[in-house]
XYZ file of C-alpha atoms in Angstrom:
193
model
C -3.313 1.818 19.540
C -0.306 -0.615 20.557
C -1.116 -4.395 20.378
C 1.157 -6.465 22.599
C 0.100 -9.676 21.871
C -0.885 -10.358 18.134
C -1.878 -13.697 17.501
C -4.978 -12.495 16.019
C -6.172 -14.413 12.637
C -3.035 -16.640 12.554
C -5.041 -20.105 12.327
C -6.215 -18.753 8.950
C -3.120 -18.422 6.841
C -1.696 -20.849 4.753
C 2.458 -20.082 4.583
C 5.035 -21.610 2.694
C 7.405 -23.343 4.908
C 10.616 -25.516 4.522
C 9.894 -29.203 5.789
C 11.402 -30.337 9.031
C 10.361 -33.445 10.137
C 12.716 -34.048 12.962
C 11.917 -32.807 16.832
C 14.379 -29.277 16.810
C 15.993 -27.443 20.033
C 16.125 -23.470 19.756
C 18.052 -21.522 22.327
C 17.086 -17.720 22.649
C 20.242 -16.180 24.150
C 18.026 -12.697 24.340
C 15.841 -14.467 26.795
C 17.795 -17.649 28.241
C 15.238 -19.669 26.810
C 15.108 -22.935 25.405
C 12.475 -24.798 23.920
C 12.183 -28.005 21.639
C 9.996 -27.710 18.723
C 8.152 -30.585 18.143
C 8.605 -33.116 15.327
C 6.626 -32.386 12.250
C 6.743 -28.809 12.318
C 7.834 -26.265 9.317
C 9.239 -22.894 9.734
C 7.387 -20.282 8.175
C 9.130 -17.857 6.180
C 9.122 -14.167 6.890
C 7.609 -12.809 3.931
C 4.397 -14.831 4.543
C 4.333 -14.678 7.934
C 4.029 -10.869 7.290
C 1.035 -11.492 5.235
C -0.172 -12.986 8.066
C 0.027 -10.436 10.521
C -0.858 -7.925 8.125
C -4.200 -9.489 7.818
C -4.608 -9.717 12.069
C -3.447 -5.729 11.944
C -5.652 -4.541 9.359
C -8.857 -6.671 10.876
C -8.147 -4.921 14.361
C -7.919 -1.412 12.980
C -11.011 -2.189 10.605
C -12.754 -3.250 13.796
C -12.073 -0.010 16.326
C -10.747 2.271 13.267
C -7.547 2.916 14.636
C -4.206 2.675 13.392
C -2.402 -0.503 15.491
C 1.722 0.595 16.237
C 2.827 -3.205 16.300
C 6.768 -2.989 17.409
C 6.481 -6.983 17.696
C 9.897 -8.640 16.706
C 9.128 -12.280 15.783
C 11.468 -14.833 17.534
C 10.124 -17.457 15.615
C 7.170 -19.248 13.526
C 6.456 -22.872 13.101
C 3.425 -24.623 11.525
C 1.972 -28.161 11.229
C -0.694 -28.219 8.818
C -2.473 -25.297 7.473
C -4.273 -24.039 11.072
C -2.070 -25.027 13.670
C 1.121 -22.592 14.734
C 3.487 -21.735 16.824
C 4.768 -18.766 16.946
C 6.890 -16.841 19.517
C 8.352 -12.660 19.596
C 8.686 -9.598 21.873
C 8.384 -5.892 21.488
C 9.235 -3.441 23.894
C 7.036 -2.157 26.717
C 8.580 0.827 29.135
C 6.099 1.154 32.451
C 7.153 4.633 32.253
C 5.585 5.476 28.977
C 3.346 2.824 27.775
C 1.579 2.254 32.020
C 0.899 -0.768 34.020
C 1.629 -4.212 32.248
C -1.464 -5.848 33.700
C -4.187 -3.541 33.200
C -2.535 -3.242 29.028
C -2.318 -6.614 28.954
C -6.009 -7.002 30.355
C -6.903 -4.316 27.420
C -5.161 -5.734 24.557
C -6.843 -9.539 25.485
C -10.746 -7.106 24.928
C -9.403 -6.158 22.119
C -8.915 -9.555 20.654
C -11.918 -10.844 21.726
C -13.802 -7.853 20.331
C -12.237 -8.348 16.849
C -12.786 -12.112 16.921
C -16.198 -11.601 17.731
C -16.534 -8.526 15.132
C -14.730 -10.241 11.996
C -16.883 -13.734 12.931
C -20.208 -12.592 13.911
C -21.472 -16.054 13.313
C -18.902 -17.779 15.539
C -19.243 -19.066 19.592
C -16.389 -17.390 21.577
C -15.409 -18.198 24.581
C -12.361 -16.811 26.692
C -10.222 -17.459 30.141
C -7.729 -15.082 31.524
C -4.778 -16.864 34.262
C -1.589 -16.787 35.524
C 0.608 -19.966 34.867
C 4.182 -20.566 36.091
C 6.537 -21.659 33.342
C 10.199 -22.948 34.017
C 9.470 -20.953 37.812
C 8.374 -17.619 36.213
C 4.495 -16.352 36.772
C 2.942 -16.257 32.856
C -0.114 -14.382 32.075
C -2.423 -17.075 29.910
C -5.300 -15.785 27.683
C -7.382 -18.876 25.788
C -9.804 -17.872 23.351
C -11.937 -20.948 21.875
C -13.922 -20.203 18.529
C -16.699 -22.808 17.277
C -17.442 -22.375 13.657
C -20.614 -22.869 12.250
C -19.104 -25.146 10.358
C -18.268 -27.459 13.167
C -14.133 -26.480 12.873
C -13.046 -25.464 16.884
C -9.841 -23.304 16.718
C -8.085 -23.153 20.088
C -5.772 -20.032 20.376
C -3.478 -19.725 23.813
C -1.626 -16.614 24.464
C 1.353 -16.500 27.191
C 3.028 -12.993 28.073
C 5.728 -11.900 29.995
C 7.736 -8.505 31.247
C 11.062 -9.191 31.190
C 13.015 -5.935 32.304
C 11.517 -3.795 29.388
C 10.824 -6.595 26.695
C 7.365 -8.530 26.585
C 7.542 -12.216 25.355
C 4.833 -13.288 24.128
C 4.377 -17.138 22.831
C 0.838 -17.773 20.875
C -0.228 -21.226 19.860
C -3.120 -21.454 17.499
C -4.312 -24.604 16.832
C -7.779 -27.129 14.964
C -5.939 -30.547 15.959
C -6.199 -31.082 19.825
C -3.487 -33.525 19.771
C -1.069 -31.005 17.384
C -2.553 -27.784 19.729
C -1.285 -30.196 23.108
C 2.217 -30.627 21.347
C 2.849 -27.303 20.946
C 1.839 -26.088 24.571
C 3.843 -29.143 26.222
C 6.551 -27.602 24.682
C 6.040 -24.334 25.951
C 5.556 -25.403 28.938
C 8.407 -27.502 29.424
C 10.291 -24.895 27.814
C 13.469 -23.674 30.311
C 13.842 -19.989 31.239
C 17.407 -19.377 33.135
């Protein structure tokens, strides 16, 4: 099974991160992008970051018991507070060999849902699929909103891309509405040239 967009499980991770407090500007040469992080947010290092996925991988493949061939290179990770990230990386995808973007981008979004809903039987889900232009370039958008039992709502929002034979991906998981609309008004004043 290859997962394009993993951003599965990344609201429940607590990282260690490196304090930056100031409003920082990345440029990502690879993809002529450009995007201020906001103010307030801390990198997250590799090694835990791994954890992290390592936790969304394993509850997929405990889920459908299949092995998950994640090629994902991460771009970058940021946090603010424990369960709100932002987190950006590609991974190849060939038409030729791995078929039509949409309908395996349409597959990998039941996929996430269907884990979600597996690993938190007890949680509300609800999900929206769309198309939003970024910087002039057509985005596919996939929202999932969980309601705990507890009363916590996590927001994740999922943006993907083809670019020649590279899929970007940007996921923003966030429990702070005002922190989770910081990180997509970045993204989506983001440039792409």
């Amino acid at each position: 099974m290859k997962i394009l967009c993993l951003f599965l499980l990344i609201g429940f991770q607590s990282c260690n991160s490196q304090t930056k407090s100031d409003p920082e500007t990345l440029k990502i040469e690879e993809f002529n992008w450009t995007i201020d992080i906001p103010e307030n947010f801390e990198p997250i290092n590799q090694k835990e970051w791994n954890k992290t996925l390592k936790k969304g991988i394993d509850a997929i493949e405990n889920t459908f018991d299949e092995k998950v061939d994640n090629q994902a290179v991460t771009i970058f990770t940021y946090k603010n507070g424990q369960f709100n990230n932002f987190e950006a990386n590609w991974q190849p995808f060939d038409v030729e060999i791995d078929g039509e973007y949409l309908e395996t981008y349409s597959e990998v979004n039941k996929i996430l849902y269907q884990t979600f809903e597996t690993q938190m039987p007890k949680a509300k889900l609800d999900s929206i699929s769309s198309t939003q232009k970024i910087s002039g370039l057509d985005f596919q958008r996939f929202d999932i909103t969980i309601d705990f039992p507890n009363g916590m709502k996590m927001k994740s929002i999922g943006f993907s891309r083809l670019f020649d034979k590279k899929e970007f991906t940007m996921n923003i998981s966030s429990v702070d509405e005002k922190i989770g609309k910081k990180m997509l008004d970045a993204f989506l004043n983001s440039k792409f040239e």
